[in-house]
Amino acid sequence: MLEVKRGVSCTRPTALDGILAEMLAPGCGFSVHKAGVDQPLAGGGPEPVRWSGKWFDRSRNFDLAGGRFICRSRGRYLFQARARFTGEPGMLLLYRNGVEACDALEGVADNGAVLLVAGLLLHPGDAVALYAAGNGALSGHPRDTWFAGRRLL
C-alpha cells in the first residue's frame, strides 16, 4: 500500500497503469496491443508490427487492419511503444508516411523489452506506424507489446 495525503491509501500503480492513466487524460488518442498473438520476425529489414486489439481509440484514428495511426488534426503528438523480443534482441522504429522518423536508439532496453518514446509534429493525413527488426519474435502478451499515441498541442 502507498500512503497518499489525507490518509487515503491506494495500491501502488504499475508502469502500465501509469501509461494508461496518462493516455486517458484529455486529448487522448489510441492504445493498441497484440491481443496474445506472437509475431515472428523474418530477420531481414524492419517490418510493420501487426496489431490485434485496442485498449481504446476514442477518435477512431487508428487503422487496426493497416497497423497505423492516421492524423486528423495538425499538432505535436507523443508516441510510446514497448515490445518484448524473444530470441535475439531487436529494435523498434517509428515510421511517418513510410519514412523512418526515429528508432529504438532513442529508447531504453528492459529485460528483453525495448521502450520507444517520441514526439512528432504531424499534419492531417500523416500516417504513423511502428516497425520492428530482429531475428526472434515479438511477444503477443498485451502488457509486453503495445503502441500508444496522443496529441499534446
Short mmCIF file of C-alpha atoms in Angstrom, two decimals:
data_model
loop_
_atom_site.label_atom_id
_atom_site.label_comp_id
_atom_site.label_asym_id
_atom_site.label_seq_id
_atom_site.Cartn_x
_atom_site.Cartn_y
_atom_site.Cartn_z
CA MET A 1 0.00 0.00 0.00
CA LEU A 2 1.13 3.53 -0.78
CA GLU A 3 0.20 6.31 1.63
CA VAL A 4 -1.22 9.42 0.00
CA LYS A 5 -2.07 12.83 1.53
CA ARG A 6 -5.09 13.00 3.90
CA GLY A 7 -4.52 9.42 4.98
CA VAL A 8 -6.08 7.90 1.86
CA SER A 9 -4.29 4.77 0.73
CA CYS A 10 -4.24 3.01 -2.59
CA THR A 11 -2.34 0.20 -4.24
CA ARG A 12 0.91 1.05 -5.96
CA PRO A 13 0.26 1.53 -9.69
CA THR A 14 2.19 -0.50 -12.23
CA ALA A 15 4.09 1.15 -15.07
CA LEU A 16 1.30 0.12 -17.44
CA ASP A 17 -1.36 1.70 -15.18
CA GLY A 18 0.59 4.97 -15.28
CA ILE A 19 0.81 4.95 -19.05
CA LEU A 20 -2.88 4.13 -19.39
CA ALA A 21 -3.84 6.89 -16.93
CA GLU A 22 -1.73 9.38 -18.88
CA MET A 23 -3.21 8.25 -22.16
CA LEU A 24 -6.79 8.53 -20.86
CA ALA A 25 -6.28 12.19 -19.97
CA PRO A 26 -7.99 14.87 -22.10
CA GLY A 27 -6.57 14.93 -25.61
CA CYS A 28 -6.09 11.17 -25.63
CA GLY A 29 -5.55 9.27 -28.83
CA PHE A 30 -5.16 5.50 -29.03
CA SER A 31 -3.61 2.47 -27.41
CA VAL A 32 -3.30 -0.87 -29.26
CA HIS A 33 -1.82 -4.26 -28.39
CA LYS A 34 -1.17 -7.68 -29.90
CA ALA A 35 -4.04 -9.46 -28.04
CA GLY A 36 -1.98 -12.58 -27.32
CA VAL A 37 -0.75 -13.11 -30.88
CA ASP A 38 3.05 -13.55 -31.14
CA GLN A 39 4.65 -12.15 -34.29
CA PRO A 40 7.68 -13.94 -35.78
CA LEU A 41 10.25 -11.62 -37.35
CA ALA A 42 11.88 -12.59 -40.64
CA GLY A 43 15.32 -11.30 -39.62
CA GLY A 44 15.76 -9.02 -42.59
CA GLY A 45 14.93 -5.33 -42.53
CA PRO A 46 12.27 -3.66 -40.43
CA GLU A 47 8.72 -4.94 -40.83
CA PRO A 48 5.41 -3.48 -39.64
CA VAL A 49 4.12 -4.60 -36.26
CA ARG A 50 0.66 -6.17 -36.64
CA TRP A 51 -1.95 -5.21 -34.03
CA SER A 52 -4.88 -7.39 -32.97
CA GLY A 53 -6.65 -5.39 -30.27
CA LYS A 54 -7.35 -1.92 -28.93
CA TRP A 55 -7.48 -0.71 -25.37
CA PHE A 56 -9.04 2.49 -26.70
CA ASP A 57 -9.27 4.69 -29.79
CA ARG A 58 -11.74 7.41 -28.90
CA SER A 59 -11.26 9.41 -32.10
CA ARG A 60 -11.16 6.31 -34.31
CA ASN A 61 -7.88 7.43 -35.83
CA PHE A 62 -6.07 4.09 -35.59
CA ASP A 63 -6.48 1.78 -38.59
CA LEU A 64 -6.13 -1.65 -36.95
CA ALA A 65 -6.08 -3.52 -40.29
CA GLY A 66 -3.36 -1.23 -41.68
CA GLY A 67 -1.49 -1.02 -38.34
CA ARG A 68 -1.20 2.76 -38.40
CA PHE A 69 -2.41 5.97 -36.79
CA ILE A 70 -3.90 8.49 -39.24
CA CYS A 71 -3.57 12.10 -38.12
CA ARG A 72 -6.73 14.21 -38.44
CA SER A 73 -5.57 17.41 -36.66
CA ARG A 74 -2.28 19.30 -37.01
CA GLY A 75 -0.23 19.29 -33.84
CA ARG A 76 2.54 17.73 -31.80
CA TYR A 77 1.92 14.11 -30.85
CA LEU A 78 3.55 11.87 -28.25
CA PHE A 79 4.02 8.22 -29.20
CA GLN A 80 5.03 5.46 -26.81
CA ALA A 81 5.72 1.85 -27.69
CA ARG A 82 7.01 -1.20 -25.86
CA ALA A 83 7.92 -4.55 -27.35
CA ARG A 84 9.33 -7.67 -25.73
CA PHE A 85 11.55 -9.62 -28.11
CA THR A 86 12.06 -13.36 -27.74
CA GLY A 87 15.26 -14.87 -29.03
CA GLU A 88 17.82 -12.29 -30.11
CA PRO A 89 17.45 -8.62 -29.16
CA GLY A 90 15.62 -6.46 -31.64
CA MET A 91 14.82 -2.83 -32.27
CA LEU A 92 11.74 -0.64 -32.71
CA LEU A 93 11.36 2.03 -35.36
CA LEU A 94 8.66 4.67 -35.79
CA TYR A 95 7.70 5.49 -39.38
CA ARG A 96 5.86 8.61 -40.59
CA ASN A 97 4.41 8.39 -44.10
CA GLY A 98 6.56 5.37 -44.93
CA VAL A 99 9.84 7.01 -43.84
CA GLU A 100 11.74 6.25 -40.63
CA ALA A 101 11.17 9.06 -38.10
CA CYS A 102 13.13 7.60 -35.14
CA ASP A 103 14.33 4.28 -33.78
CA ALA A 104 14.98 2.41 -30.55
CA LEU A 105 18.29 4.20 -30.08
CA GLU A 106 16.08 6.88 -28.55
CA GLY A 107 14.50 4.32 -26.23
CA VAL A 108 15.72 2.01 -23.47
CA ALA A 109 16.02 -1.77 -23.13
CA ASP A 110 14.39 -3.52 -20.16
CA ASN A 111 14.77 -7.30 -19.72
CA GLY A 112 14.36 -8.15 -23.37
CA ALA A 113 11.88 -5.33 -23.99
CA VAL A 114 12.51 -2.08 -25.83
CA LEU A 115 10.71 1.13 -24.95
CA LEU A 116 10.41 3.90 -27.54
CA VAL A 117 9.13 7.41 -26.76
CA ALA A 118 8.98 10.04 -29.48
CA GLY A 119 7.32 13.37 -30.21
CA LEU A 120 6.35 14.19 -33.80
CA LEU A 121 4.79 17.24 -35.44
CA LEU A 122 2.02 15.89 -37.67
CA HIS A 123 -0.33 17.29 -40.30
CA PRO A 124 -3.74 15.94 -41.39
CA GLY A 125 -3.29 12.77 -43.42
CA ASP A 126 0.09 11.84 -41.93
CA ALA A 127 0.32 8.13 -41.08
CA VAL A 128 2.44 6.81 -38.20
CA ALA A 129 3.28 3.13 -37.78
CA LEU A 130 5.54 1.05 -35.56
CA TYR A 131 8.07 -1.30 -37.15
CA ALA A 132 10.31 -3.95 -35.58
CA ALA A 133 13.54 -5.57 -36.70
CA GLY A 134 15.20 -8.66 -35.28
CA ASN A 135 15.70 -12.42 -35.60
CA GLY A 136 13.30 -13.63 -32.92
CA ALA A 137 9.65 -12.79 -32.36
CA LEU A 138 7.55 -10.14 -30.67
CA SER A 139 5.63 -11.32 -27.63
CA GLY A 140 1.88 -11.19 -28.13
CA HIS A 141 1.03 -10.58 -24.49
CA PRO A 142 -0.82 -7.21 -24.27
CA ARG A 143 1.42 -5.97 -21.43
CA ASP A 144 4.57 -6.95 -23.35
CA THR A 145 3.95 -5.33 -26.74
CA TRP A 146 1.82 -2.21 -27.21
CA PHE A 147 1.71 1.12 -29.07
CA ALA A 148 0.01 4.32 -27.92
CA GLY A 149 -0.17 7.93 -29.02
CA ARG A 150 -1.88 11.19 -28.19
CA ARG A 151 -1.99 14.79 -29.32
CA LEU A 152 -0.20 17.18 -26.99
CA LEU A 153 -0.61 20.57 -28.67
#
